PDB file of C-alpha atoms in Angstrom:
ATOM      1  CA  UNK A 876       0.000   0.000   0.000  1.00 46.00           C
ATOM      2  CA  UNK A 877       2.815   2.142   0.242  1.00 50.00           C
ATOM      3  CA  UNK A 878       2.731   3.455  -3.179  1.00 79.00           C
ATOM      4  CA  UNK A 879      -0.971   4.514  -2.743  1.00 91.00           C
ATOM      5  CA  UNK A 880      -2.160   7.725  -1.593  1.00 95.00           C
ATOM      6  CA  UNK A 881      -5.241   8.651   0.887  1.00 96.00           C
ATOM      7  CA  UNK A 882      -8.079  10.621  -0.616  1.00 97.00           C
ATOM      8  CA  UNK A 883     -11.287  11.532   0.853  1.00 98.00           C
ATOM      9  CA  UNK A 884     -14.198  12.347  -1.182  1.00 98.00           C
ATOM     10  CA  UNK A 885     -16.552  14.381   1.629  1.00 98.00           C
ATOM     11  CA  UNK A 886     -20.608  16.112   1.225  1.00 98.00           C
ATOM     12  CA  UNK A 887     -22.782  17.751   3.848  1.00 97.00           C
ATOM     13  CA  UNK A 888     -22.960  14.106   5.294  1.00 96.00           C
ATOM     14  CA  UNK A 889     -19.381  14.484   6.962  1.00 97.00           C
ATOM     15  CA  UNK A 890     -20.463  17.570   9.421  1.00 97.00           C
ATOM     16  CA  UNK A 891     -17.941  20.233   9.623  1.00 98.00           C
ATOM     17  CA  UNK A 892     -14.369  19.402   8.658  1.00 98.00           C
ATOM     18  CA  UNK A 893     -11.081  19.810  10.464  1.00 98.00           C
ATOM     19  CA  UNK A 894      -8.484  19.869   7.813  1.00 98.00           C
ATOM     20  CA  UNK A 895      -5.479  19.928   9.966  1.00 97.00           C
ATOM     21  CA  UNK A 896      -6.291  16.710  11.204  1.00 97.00           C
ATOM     22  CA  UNK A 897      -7.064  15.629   7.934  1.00 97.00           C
ATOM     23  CA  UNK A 898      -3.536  16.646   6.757  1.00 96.00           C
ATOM     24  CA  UNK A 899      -2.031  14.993   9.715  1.00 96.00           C
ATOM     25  CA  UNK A 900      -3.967  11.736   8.820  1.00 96.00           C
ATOM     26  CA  UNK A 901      -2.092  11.580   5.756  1.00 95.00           C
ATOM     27  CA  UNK A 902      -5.001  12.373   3.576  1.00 96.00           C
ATOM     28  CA  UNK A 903      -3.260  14.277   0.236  1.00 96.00           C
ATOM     29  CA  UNK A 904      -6.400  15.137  -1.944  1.00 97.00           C
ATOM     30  CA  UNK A 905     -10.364  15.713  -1.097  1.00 98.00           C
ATOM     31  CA  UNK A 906     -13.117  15.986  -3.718  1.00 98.00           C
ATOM     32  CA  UNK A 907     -15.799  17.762  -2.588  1.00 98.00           C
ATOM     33  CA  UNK A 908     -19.443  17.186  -3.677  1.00 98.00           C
ATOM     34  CA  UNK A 909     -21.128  20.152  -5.164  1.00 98.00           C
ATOM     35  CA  UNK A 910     -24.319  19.278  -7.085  1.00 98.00           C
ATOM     36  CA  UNK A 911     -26.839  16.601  -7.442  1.00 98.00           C
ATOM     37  CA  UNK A 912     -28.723  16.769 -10.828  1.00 98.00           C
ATOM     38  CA  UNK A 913     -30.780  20.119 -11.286  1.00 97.00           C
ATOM     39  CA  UNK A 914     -31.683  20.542  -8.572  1.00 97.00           C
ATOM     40  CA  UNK A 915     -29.664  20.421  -5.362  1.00 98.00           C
ATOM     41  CA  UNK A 916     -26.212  22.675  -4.113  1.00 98.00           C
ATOM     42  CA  UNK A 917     -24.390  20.486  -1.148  1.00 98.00           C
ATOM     43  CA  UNK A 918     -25.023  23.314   1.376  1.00 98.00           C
ATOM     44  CA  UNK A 919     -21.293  22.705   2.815  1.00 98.00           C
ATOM     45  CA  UNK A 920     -19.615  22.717  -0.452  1.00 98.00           C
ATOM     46  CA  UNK A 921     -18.197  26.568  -0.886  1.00 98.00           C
ATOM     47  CA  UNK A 922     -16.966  26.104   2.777  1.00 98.00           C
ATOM     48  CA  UNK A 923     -15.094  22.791   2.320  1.00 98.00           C
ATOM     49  CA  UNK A 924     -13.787  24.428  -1.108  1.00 98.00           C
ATOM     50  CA  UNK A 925     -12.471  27.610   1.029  1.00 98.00           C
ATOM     51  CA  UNK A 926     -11.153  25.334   3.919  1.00 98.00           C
ATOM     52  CA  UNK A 927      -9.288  23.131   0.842  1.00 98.00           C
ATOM     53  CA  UNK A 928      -7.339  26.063  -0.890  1.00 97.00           C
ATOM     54  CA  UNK A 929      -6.716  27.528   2.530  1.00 97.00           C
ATOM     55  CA  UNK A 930      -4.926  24.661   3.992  1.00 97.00           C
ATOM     56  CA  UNK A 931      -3.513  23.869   0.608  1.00 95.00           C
ATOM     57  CA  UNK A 932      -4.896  19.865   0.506  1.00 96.00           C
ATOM     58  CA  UNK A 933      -5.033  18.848  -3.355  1.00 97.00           C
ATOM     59  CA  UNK A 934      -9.047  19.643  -4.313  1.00 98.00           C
ATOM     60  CA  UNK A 935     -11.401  19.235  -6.331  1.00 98.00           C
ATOM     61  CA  UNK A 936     -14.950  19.095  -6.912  1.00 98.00           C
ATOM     62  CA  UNK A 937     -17.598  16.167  -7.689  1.00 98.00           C
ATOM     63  CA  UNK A 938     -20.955  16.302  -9.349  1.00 98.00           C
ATOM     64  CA  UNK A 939     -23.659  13.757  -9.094  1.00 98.00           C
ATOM     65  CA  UNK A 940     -25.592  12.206 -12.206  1.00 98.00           C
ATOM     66  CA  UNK A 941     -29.251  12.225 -12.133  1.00 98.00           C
ATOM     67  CA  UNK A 942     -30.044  10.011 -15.489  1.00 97.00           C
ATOM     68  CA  UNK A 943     -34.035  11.611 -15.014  1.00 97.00           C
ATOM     69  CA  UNK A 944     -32.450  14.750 -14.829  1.00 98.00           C
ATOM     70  CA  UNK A 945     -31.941  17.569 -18.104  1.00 97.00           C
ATOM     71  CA  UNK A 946     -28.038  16.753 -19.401  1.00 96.00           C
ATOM     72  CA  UNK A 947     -27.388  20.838 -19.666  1.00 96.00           C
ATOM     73  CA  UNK A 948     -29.539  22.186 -16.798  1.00 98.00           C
ATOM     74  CA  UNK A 949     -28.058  19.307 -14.570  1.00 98.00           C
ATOM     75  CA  UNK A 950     -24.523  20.431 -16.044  1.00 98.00           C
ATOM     76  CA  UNK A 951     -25.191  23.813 -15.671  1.00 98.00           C
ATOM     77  CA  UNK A 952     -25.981  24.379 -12.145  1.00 98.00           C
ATOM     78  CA  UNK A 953     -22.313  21.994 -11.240  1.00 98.00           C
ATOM     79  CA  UNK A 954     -20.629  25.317 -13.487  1.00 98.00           C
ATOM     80  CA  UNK A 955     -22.835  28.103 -11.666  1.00 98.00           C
ATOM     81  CA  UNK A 956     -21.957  26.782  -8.343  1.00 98.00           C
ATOM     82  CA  UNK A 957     -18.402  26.034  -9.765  1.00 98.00           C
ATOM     83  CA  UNK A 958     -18.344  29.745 -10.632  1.00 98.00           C
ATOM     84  CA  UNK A 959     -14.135  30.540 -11.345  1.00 98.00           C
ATOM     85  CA  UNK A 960     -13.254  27.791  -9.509  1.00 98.00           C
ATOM     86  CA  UNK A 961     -11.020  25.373 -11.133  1.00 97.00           C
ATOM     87  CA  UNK A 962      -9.236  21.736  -9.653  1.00 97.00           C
ATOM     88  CA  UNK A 963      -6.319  21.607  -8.071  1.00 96.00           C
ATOM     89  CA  UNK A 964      -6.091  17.628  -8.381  1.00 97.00           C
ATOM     90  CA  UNK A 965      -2.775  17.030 -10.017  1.00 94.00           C
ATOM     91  CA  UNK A 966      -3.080  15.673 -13.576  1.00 94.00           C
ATOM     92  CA  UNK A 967      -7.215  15.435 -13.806  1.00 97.00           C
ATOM     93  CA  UNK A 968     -10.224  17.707 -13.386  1.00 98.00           C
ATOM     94  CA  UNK A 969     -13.675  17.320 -11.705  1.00 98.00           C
ATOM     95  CA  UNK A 970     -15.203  14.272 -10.859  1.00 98.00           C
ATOM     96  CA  UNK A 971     -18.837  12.988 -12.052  1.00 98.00           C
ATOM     97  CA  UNK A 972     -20.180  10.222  -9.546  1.00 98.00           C
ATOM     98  CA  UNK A 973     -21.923   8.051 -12.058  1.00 96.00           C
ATOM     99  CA  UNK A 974     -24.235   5.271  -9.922  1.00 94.00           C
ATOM    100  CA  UNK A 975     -27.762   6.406  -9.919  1.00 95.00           C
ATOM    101  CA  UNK A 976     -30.542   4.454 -11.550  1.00 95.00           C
ATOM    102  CA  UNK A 977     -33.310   6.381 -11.160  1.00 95.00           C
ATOM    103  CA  UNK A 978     -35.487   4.037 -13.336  1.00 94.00           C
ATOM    104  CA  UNK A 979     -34.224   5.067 -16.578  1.00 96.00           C
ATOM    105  CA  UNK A 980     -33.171   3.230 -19.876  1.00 96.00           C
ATOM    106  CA  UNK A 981     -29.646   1.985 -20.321  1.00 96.00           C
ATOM    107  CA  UNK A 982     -29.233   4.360 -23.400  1.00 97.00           C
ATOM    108  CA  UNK A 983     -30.494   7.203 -21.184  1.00 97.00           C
ATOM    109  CA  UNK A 984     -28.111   6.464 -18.181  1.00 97.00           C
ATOM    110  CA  UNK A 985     -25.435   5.901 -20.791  1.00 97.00           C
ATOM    111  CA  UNK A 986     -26.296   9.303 -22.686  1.00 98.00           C
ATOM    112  CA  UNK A 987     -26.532  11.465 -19.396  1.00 98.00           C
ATOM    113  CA  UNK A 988     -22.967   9.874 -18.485  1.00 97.00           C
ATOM    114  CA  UNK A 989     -21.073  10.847 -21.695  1.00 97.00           C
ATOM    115  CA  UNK A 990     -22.732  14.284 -22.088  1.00 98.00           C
ATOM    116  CA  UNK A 991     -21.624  15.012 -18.194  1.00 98.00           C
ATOM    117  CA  UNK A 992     -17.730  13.366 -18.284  1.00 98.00           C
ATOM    118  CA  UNK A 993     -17.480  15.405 -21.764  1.00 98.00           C
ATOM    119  CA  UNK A 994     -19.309  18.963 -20.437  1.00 98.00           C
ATOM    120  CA  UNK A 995     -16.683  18.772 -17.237  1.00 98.00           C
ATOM    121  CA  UNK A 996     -13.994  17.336 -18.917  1.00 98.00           C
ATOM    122  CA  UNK A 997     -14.253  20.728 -21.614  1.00 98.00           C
ATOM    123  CA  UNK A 998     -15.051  22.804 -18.370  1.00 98.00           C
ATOM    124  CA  UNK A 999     -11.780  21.911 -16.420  1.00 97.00           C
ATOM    125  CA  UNK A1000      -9.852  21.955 -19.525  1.00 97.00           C
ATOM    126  CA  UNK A1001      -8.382  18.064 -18.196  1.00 96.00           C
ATOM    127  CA  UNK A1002      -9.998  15.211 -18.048  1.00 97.00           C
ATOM    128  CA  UNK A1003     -12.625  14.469 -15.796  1.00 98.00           C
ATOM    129  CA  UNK A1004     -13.019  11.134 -13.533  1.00 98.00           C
ATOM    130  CA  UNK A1005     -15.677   8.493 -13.571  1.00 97.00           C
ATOM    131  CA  UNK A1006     -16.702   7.373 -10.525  1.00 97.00           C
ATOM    132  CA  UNK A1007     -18.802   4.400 -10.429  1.00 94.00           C
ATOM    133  CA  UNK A1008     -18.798   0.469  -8.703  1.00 90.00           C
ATOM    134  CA  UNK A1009     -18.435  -2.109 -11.456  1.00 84.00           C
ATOM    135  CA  UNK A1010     -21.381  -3.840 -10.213  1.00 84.00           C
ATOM    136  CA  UNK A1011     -23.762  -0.729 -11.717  1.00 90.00           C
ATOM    137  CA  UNK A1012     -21.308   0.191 -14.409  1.00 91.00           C
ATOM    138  CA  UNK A1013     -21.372  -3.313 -16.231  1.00 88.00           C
ATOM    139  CA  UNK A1014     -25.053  -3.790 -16.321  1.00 89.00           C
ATOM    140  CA  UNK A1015     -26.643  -0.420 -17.270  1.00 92.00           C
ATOM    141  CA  UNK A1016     -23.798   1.626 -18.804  1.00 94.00           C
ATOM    142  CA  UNK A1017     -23.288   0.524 -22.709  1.00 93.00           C
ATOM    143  CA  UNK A1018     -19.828  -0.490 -23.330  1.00 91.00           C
ATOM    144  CA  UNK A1019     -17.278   1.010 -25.343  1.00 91.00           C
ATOM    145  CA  UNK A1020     -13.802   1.783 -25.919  1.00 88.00           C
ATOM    146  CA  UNK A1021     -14.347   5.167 -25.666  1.00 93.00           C
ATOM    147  CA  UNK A1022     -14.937   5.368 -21.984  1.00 94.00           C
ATOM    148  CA  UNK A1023     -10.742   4.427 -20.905  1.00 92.00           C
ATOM    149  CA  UNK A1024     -10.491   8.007 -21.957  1.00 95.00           C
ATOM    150  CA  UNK A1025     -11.317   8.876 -18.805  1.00 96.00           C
ATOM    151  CA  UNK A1026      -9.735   8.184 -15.503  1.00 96.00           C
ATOM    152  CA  UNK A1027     -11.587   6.015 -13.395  1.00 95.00           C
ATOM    153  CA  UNK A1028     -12.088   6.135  -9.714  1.00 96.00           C
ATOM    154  CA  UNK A1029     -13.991   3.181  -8.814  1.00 93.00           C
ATOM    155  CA  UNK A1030     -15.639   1.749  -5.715  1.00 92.00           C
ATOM    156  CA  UNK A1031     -15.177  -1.671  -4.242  1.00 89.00           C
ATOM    157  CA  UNK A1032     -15.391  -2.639  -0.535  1.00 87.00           C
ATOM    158  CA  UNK A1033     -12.922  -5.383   0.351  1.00 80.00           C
ATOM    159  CA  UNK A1034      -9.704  -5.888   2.378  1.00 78.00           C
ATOM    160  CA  UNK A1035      -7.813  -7.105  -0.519  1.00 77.00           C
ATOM    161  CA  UNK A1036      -5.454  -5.141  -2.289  1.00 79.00           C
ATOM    162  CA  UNK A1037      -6.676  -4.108  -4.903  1.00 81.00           C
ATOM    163  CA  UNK A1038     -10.373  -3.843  -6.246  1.00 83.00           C
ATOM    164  CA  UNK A1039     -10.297  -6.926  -8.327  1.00 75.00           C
ATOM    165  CA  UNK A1040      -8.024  -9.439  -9.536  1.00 64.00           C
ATOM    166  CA  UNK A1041      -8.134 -11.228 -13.232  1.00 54.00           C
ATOM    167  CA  UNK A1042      -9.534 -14.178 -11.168  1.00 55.00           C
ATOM    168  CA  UNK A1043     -12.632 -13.070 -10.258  1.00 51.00           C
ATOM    169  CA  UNK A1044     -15.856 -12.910 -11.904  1.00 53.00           C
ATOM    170  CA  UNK A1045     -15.738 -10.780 -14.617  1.00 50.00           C
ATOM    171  CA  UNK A1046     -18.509  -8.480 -12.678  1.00 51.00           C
ATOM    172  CA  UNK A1047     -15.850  -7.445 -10.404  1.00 53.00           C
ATOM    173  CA  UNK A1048     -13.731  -6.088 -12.843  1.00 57.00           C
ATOM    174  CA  UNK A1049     -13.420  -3.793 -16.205  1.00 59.00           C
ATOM    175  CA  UNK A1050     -14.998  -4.583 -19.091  1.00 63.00           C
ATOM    176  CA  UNK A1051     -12.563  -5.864 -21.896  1.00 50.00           C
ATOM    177  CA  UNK A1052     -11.652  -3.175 -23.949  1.00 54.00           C
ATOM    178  CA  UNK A1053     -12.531  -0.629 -21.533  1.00 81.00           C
ATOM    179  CA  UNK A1054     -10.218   0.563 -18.216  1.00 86.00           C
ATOM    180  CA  UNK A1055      -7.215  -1.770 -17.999  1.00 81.00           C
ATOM    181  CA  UNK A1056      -6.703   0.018 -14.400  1.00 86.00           C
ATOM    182  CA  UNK A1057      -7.887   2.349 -12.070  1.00 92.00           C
ATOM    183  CA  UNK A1058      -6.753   5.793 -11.102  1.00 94.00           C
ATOM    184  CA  UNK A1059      -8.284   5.895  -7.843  1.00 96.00           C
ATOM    185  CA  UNK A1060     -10.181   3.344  -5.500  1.00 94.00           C
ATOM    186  CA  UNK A1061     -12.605   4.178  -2.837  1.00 95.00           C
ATOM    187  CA  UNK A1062     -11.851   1.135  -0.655  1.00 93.00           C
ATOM    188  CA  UNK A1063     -14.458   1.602   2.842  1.00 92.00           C
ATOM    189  CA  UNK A1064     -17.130   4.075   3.497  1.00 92.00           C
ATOM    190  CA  UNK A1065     -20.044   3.793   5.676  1.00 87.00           C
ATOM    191  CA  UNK A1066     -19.967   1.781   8.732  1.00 89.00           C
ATOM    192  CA  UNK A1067     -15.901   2.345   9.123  1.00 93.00           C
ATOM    193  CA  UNK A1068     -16.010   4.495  11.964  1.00 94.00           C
ATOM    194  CA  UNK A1069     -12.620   6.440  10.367  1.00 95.00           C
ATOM    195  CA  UNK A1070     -14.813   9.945  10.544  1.00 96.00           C
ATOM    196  CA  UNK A1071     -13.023  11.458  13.622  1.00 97.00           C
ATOM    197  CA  UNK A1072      -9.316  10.037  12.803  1.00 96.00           C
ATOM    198  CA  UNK A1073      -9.436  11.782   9.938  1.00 97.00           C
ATOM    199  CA  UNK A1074     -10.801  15.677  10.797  1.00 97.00           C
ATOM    200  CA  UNK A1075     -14.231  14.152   9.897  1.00 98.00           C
ATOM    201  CA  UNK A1076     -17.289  15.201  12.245  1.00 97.00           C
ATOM    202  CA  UNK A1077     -18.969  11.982  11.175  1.00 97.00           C
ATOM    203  CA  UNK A1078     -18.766   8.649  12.615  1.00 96.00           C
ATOM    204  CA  UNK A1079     -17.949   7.648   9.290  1.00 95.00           C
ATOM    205  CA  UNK A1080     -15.729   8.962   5.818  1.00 96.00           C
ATOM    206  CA  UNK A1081     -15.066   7.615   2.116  1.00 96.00           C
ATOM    207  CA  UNK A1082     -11.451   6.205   2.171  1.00 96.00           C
ATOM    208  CA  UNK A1083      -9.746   6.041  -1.223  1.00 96.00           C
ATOM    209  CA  UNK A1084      -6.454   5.146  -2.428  1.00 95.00           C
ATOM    210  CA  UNK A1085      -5.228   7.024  -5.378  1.00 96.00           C
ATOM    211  CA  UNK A1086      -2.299   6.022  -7.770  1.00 94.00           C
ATOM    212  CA  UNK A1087       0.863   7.971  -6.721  1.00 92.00           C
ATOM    213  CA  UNK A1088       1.185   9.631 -10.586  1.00 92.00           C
ATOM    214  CA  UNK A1089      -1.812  11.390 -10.217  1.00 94.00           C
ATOM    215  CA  UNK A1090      -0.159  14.049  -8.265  1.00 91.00           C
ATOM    216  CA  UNK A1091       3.064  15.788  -9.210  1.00 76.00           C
ATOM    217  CA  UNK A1092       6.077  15.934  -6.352  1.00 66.00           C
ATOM    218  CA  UNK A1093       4.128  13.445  -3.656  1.00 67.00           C
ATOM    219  CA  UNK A1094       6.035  10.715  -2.236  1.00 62.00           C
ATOM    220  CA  UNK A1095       3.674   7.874  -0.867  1.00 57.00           C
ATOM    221  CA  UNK A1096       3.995   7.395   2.761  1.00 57.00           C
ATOM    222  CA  UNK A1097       6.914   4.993   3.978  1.00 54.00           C
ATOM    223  CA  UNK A1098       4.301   2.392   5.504  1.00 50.00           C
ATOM    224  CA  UNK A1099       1.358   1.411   4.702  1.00 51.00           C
ATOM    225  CA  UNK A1100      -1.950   2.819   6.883  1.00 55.00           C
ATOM    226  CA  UNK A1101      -3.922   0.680   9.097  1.00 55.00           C
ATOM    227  CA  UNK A1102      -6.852  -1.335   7.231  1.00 57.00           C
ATOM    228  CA  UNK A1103     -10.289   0.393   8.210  1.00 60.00           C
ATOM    229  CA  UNK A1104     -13.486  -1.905   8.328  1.00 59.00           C
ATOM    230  CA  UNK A1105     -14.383  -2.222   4.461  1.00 61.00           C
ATOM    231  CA  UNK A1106     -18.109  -1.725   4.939  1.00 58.00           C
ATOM    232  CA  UNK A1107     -19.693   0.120   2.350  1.00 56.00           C
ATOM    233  CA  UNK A1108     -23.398   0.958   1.148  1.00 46.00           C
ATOM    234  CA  UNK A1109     -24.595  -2.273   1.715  1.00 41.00           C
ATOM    235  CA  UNK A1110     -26.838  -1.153   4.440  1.00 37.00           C
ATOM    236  CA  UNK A1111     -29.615   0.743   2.725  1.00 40.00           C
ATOM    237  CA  UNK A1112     -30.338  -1.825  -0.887  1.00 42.00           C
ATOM    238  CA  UNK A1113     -33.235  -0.793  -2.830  1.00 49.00           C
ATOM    239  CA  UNK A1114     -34.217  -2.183  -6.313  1.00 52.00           C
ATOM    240  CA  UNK A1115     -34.881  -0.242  -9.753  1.00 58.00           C
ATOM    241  CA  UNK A1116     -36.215  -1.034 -12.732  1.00 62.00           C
ATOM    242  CA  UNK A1117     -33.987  -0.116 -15.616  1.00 65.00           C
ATOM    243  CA  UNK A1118     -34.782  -1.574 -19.316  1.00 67.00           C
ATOM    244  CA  UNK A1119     -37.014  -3.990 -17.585  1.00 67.00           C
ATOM    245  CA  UNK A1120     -34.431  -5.679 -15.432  1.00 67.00           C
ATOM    246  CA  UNK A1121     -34.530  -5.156 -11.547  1.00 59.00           C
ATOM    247  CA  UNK A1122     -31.103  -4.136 -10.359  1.00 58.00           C
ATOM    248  CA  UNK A1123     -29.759  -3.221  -6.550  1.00 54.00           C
ATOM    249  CA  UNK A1124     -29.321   0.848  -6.260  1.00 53.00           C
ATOM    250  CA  UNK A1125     -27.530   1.068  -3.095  1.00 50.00           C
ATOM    251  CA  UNK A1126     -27.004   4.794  -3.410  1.00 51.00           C
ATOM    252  CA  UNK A1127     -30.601   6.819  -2.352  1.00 47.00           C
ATOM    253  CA  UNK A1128     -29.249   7.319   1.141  1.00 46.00           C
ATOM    254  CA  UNK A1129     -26.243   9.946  -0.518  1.00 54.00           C
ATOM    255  CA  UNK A1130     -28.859  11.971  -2.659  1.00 61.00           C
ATOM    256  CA  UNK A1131     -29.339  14.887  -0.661  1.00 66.00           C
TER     257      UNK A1131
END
C-alpha cells in the first residue's frame, strides 16, 4: 500500500471538517461534492472548497448524475456553483459520480454519463473522472472503448489489495476493452467508523487510495496505513427497474 495515496471524497454528510487533522492523517487530496442533478447545491460545499485552498490539501470538486435529470440544466448548475473555480487535483479535473438508476433506460443512463464526463472534462480543460462500482457500471452503462479516456475512480469494498483481480468474476472487474486500471479506488465508506481520525465530524468517511502519478512531487507514505473496516453501502439496498431488469441501487441514502 505504500505506493498509494489517501483521498477523501466528503458532502454535507461528513459535518464540519477539520483539515489539519485531515492533513495529519495523511489524507493528500479531497473531492468535494457540489451538485446533485438540477436541482440540489451540497449546502457545505463553498466552505469545504475555502477550507481546501486555505490549507492547501489537493481539491477538487464532484458532481452527481441524475439520469431523469436535463443533461445541460443538470450540467449547468455543477458550473454556476463552480463559478471561477477550477481543480487543483494534479493531472485530472472534476469528478462525475456516475451510480444512480433512477429508473431510466440503459441508453439514457449511458447518454446522461457521456454528455456530463465530456461537459466537465471541456469545463476543467483536463480530463474528468468516472466514478462508479463495477457492479452498476457493467449492467446499465453501454460499453465502449471510448470510456478508458477517462480516468476512473472506482468503488469496491474489500480488504484485498486491490479492487479486483483477473480471477474473479468478470462483474468485479473492467470490461474488456474498456479501463485496464484504475486511477483511484474508494476502498471503505459507511460503517468504518474512520470519521473522527481523519478531521471528519462523522462517525464515518469515504477512504480512497489514489495512484501515486496522479499528483506531481508526492512521495507515498513509507508504511502502509492501518486497514479500516471495508463496509460500504450495503446497508440501505433498494431495487430499480432499468430496461425492464430489476437491479440493486444502493445509493438513495447519498442523494441529498
Amino acid at each position: 500500500m505504500s505506493s498509494l495515496l489517501k483521498v477523501v471524497d466528503v458532502s454535507r454528510h461528513n459535518g464540519e471538517l477539520n483539515f489539519s487533522k485531515m492533513i495529519a492523517a495523511g489524507v493528500v487530496g479531497i473531492a468535494i461534492r457540489a451538485t446533485v442533478g438540477d436541482y440540489y447545491t451540497d449546502p457545505r460545499f463553498y466552505e469545504n472548497w475555502a477550507k481546501a485552498v486555505k490549507f492547501g490539501i489537493f481539491h477538487t470538486a464532484y458532481h452527481v448524475i441524475r439520469p431523469k435529470c436535463d443533461f445541460k440544466k443538470q450540467m449547468a448548475r455543477f458550473f454556476d456553483v463552480l463559478g471561477d473555480r477550477r481543480p487543483k487535483f494534479g493531472k485530472y479535473g472534476w469528478v462525475m459520480d456516475c451510480e444512480v438508476l433512477d429508473g431510466q433506460t440503459k441508453k439514457r443512463i449511458t447518454d446522461s454519463i457521456w454528455h456530463g464526463v465530456n461537459a466537465a472534462s471541456q469545463h476543467a480543460s483536463r480530463a474528468a473522472f468516472i466514478y462508479t462500482r463495477m457492479s452498476y457500471w457493467n449492467h446499465v452503462v453501454t460499453a465502449s472503448v471510448n470510456w478508458k479516456q477517462w480516468p476512473l475512480w472506482v468503488a469496491r469494498y474489500t480488504t484485498a489489495m486491490a479492487p479486483w483481480f483477473v480471477t474473479e468474476a468478470s462483474y468485479l472487474r473492467p470490461r474488456a476493452g474498456e479501463w485496464k486500471d484504475w486511477s483511484i479506488w474508494q476502498h471503505s465508506a459507511n460503517g468504518n467508523h474512520q470519521g473522527p481520525a481523519h478531521g471528519a465530524e462523522s462517525p464515518h468517511l469515504d477512504l480512497n487510495r489514489a495512484k501515486a502519478e496522479i499528483f506531481e512531487g508526492i512521495k507515498p507514505p513509507p508504511e502502509p496505513e492501518p486497514e479500516p473496516i471495508p463496509v460500504g453501502l450495503e446497508e440501505s439496498l433498494v431495487l430499480q427497474k432499468v430496461s425492464g431488469t430489476w437491479y440493486v441501487d444502493s445509493f438513495v441514502e447519498h442523494l441529498n
